[in-house]
PDB file of C-alpha atoms in Angstrom:
ATOM      1  CA  MET A   1      -5.817 -12.005  -3.819  1.00 64.00           C
ATOM      2  CA  ILE A   2      -5.709 -10.637  -7.347  1.00 81.00           C
ATOM      3  CA  GLU A   3      -5.567  -7.126  -5.887  1.00 81.00           C
ATOM      4  CA  HIS A   4      -2.505  -8.073  -3.811  1.00 82.00           C
ATOM      5  CA  ARG A   5      -0.759  -9.460  -6.907  1.00 88.00           C
ATOM      6  CA  LEU A   6      -1.470  -6.280  -8.865  1.00 88.00           C
ATOM      7  CA  ILE A   7      -0.098  -4.128  -6.047  1.00 86.00           C
ATOM      8  CA  ASP A   8       2.979  -6.383  -5.839  1.00 89.00           C
ATOM      9  CA  LYS A   9       3.547  -5.987  -9.583  1.00 94.00           C
ATOM     10  CA  MET A  10       3.322  -2.218  -9.364  1.00 92.00           C
ATOM     11  CA  ILE A  11       5.771  -2.154  -6.458  1.00 91.00           C
ATOM     12  CA  THR A  12       8.186  -4.252  -8.532  1.00 95.00           C
ATOM     13  CA  VAL A  13       7.870  -1.799 -11.433  1.00 96.00           C
ATOM     14  CA  MET A  14       8.465   1.093  -9.032  1.00 92.00           C
ATOM     15  CA  GLN A  15      11.585  -0.568  -7.607  1.00 94.00           C
ATOM     16  CA  LYS A  16      12.983  -1.160 -11.096  1.00 96.00           C
ATOM     17  CA  LYS A  17      12.333   2.474 -12.018  1.00 95.00           C
ATOM     18  CA  VAL A  18      14.216   3.648  -8.935  1.00 93.00           C
ATOM     19  CA  GLU A  19      17.201   1.447  -9.843  1.00 95.00           C
ATOM     20  CA  THR A  20      17.193   2.834 -13.379  1.00 96.00           C
ATOM     21  CA  TRP A  21      16.998   6.393 -12.068  1.00 94.00           C
ATOM     22  CA  LYS A  22      19.939   5.775  -9.763  1.00 95.00           C
ATOM     23  CA  GLN A  23      22.033   4.550 -12.686  1.00 95.00           C
ATOM     24  CA  GLU A  24      20.934   7.375 -14.966  1.00 95.00           C
ATOM     25  CA  GLU A  25      20.998   9.960 -12.164  1.00 93.00           C
ATOM     26  CA  ARG A  26      17.584  11.278 -13.091  1.00 92.00           C
ATOM     27  CA  ILE A  27      13.926  10.788 -12.176  1.00 90.00           C
ATOM     28  CA  ASP A  28      10.678  10.728 -14.113  1.00 91.00           C
ATOM     29  CA  PRO A  29       8.173  13.048 -12.385  1.00 90.00           C
ATOM     30  CA  GLU A  30       5.296  11.753 -14.526  1.00 92.00           C
ATOM     31  CA  PHE A  31       5.926   8.177 -13.385  1.00 92.00           C
ATOM     32  CA  ILE A  32       6.069   9.352  -9.780  1.00 89.00           C
ATOM     33  CA  ASP A  33       2.656  10.988 -10.222  1.00 88.00           C
ATOM     34  CA  VAL A  34       1.246   7.777 -11.713  1.00 90.00           C
ATOM     35  CA  ALA A  35       2.756   5.635  -8.963  1.00 89.00           C
ATOM     36  CA  VAL A  36       1.474   7.873  -6.176  1.00 85.00           C
ATOM     37  CA  ASP A  37      -1.957   7.985  -7.813  1.00 86.00           C
ATOM     38  CA  PHE A  38      -1.987   4.173  -8.060  1.00 88.00           C
ATOM     39  CA  ILE A  39      -1.104   3.811  -4.402  1.00 84.00           C
ATOM     40  CA  ARG A  40      -3.564   6.449  -3.210  1.00 82.00           C
ATOM     41  CA  VAL A  41      -6.510   5.427  -5.355  1.00 83.00           C
ATOM     42  CA  TYR A  42      -6.162   1.719  -6.080  1.00 82.00           C
ATOM     43  CA  ALA A  43      -4.115   0.358  -3.193  1.00 80.00           C
ATOM     44  CA  ASP A  44      -5.423   2.622  -0.452  1.00 73.00           C
ATOM     45  CA  LYS A  45      -8.940   3.680  -1.326  1.00 72.00           C
ATOM     46  CA  CYS A  46     -10.107   0.665  -3.314  1.00 74.00           C
ATOM     47  CA  HIS A  47      -8.193  -2.251  -1.856  1.00 69.00           C
ATOM     48  CA  HIS A  48      -7.403  -1.099   1.674  1.00 65.00           C
ATOM     49  CA  GLY A  49     -10.776   0.602   1.820  1.00 71.00           C
ATOM     50  CA  LYS A  50     -12.489  -2.743   1.328  1.00 74.00           C
ATOM     51  CA  GLU A  51     -10.285  -4.365   3.935  1.00 76.00           C
ATOM     52  CA  GLY A  52     -10.863  -1.557   6.416  1.00 72.00           C
ATOM     53  CA  ASP A  53     -14.544  -1.038   5.752  1.00 73.00           C
ATOM     54  CA  ILE A  54     -15.501  -4.697   5.457  1.00 79.00           C
ATOM     55  CA  LEU A  55     -12.846  -7.209   6.511  1.00 80.00           C
ATOM     56  CA  PHE A  56     -11.421  -5.532   9.616  1.00 80.00           C
ATOM     57  CA  ARG A  57     -14.867  -4.376  10.720  1.00 82.00           C
ATOM     58  CA  ASP A  58     -16.223  -7.907  10.488  1.00 85.00           C
ATOM     59  CA  LEU A  59     -13.151  -9.412  12.139  1.00 84.00           C
ATOM     60  CA  ASN A  60     -13.554  -7.026  15.069  1.00 81.00           C
ATOM     61  CA  ARG A  61     -17.063  -8.403  15.585  1.00 88.00           C
ATOM     62  CA  LYS A  62     -15.767 -11.965  15.885  1.00 89.00           C
ATOM     63  CA  LYS A  63     -14.124 -13.704  18.777  1.00 92.00           C
ATOM     64  CA  LEU A  64     -10.538 -14.070  17.586  1.00 90.00           C
ATOM     65  CA  SER A  65      -7.576 -15.809  19.109  1.00 93.00           C
ATOM     66  CA  ASP A  66      -4.909 -13.547  20.575  1.00 93.00           C
ATOM     67  CA  GLU A  67      -2.677 -14.336  17.600  1.00 94.00           C
ATOM     68  CA  HIS A  68      -5.366 -13.402  15.069  1.00 91.00           C
ATOM     69  CA  LYS A  69      -6.130 -10.194  16.966  1.00 90.00           C
ATOM     70  CA  ARG A  70      -2.431  -9.317  16.867  1.00 92.00           C
ATOM     71  CA  ILE A  71      -2.245 -10.004  13.126  1.00 91.00           C
ATOM     72  CA  THR A  72      -5.339  -7.895  12.476  1.00 87.00           C
ATOM     73  CA  GLU A  73      -3.904  -5.036  14.532  1.00 89.00           C
ATOM     74  CA  GLU A  74      -0.629  -5.273  12.586  1.00 91.00           C
ATOM     75  CA  LEU A  75      -2.501  -5.076   9.276  1.00 85.00           C
ATOM     76  CA  VAL A  76      -4.456  -2.030  10.434  1.00 84.00           C
ATOM     77  CA  GLU A  77      -1.175  -0.411  11.533  1.00 88.00           C
ATOM     78  CA  GLU A  78       0.443  -1.220   8.160  1.00 84.00           C
ATOM     79  CA  HIS A  79      -2.445   0.450   6.345  1.00 80.00           C
ATOM     80  CA  GLN A  80      -2.139   3.552   8.537  1.00 82.00           C
ATOM     81  CA  GLN A  81       1.630   3.652   8.025  1.00 86.00           C
ATOM     82  CA  GLY A  82       1.184   3.281   4.269  1.00 79.00           C
ATOM     83  CA  ARG A  83      -1.206   6.230   4.152  1.00 79.00           C
ATOM     84  CA  LYS A  84       1.204   8.299   6.222  1.00 85.00           C
ATOM     85  CA  THR A  85       4.140   7.415   3.955  1.00 80.00           C
ATOM     86  CA  VAL A  86       2.248   8.327   0.779  1.00 75.00           C
ATOM     87  CA  ALA A  87       1.060  11.593   2.325  1.00 78.00           C
ATOM     88  CA  GLU A  88       4.656  12.469   3.214  1.00 80.00           C
ATOM     89  CA  MET A  89       5.825  11.582  -0.310  1.00 73.00           C
ATOM     90  CA  VAL A  90       3.241  13.906  -1.792  1.00 71.00           C
ATOM     91  CA  LEU A  91       4.008  16.657   0.703  1.00 74.00           C
ATOM     92  CA  HIS A  92       7.738  16.528   0.075  1.00 70.00           C
ATOM     93  CA  GLY A  93       7.480  15.875  -3.653  1.00 61.00           C
ATOM     94  CA  THR A  94       9.392  12.595  -3.509  1.00 52.00           C
TER      95      THR A  94
END
């Protein structure tokens, strides 16, 4: 849970930066690099890696209700979508 709170805090900081940039009509490339690095390394590899390598693996071995299976599938999809979004951000320099 602490990992989720830290990710939430970083997302809040990122949102505030974007609002500031809109007002100032500029961006901070260094902050973008830090934010992308945070998402790729901490959120994806460390946090989502644990969920994917341990939690989802173990959940797939259990007999789950249809609702819990659906929720697990949605979480896996969210992780995949997050990786895709970050990859596109890096590719396009946004």
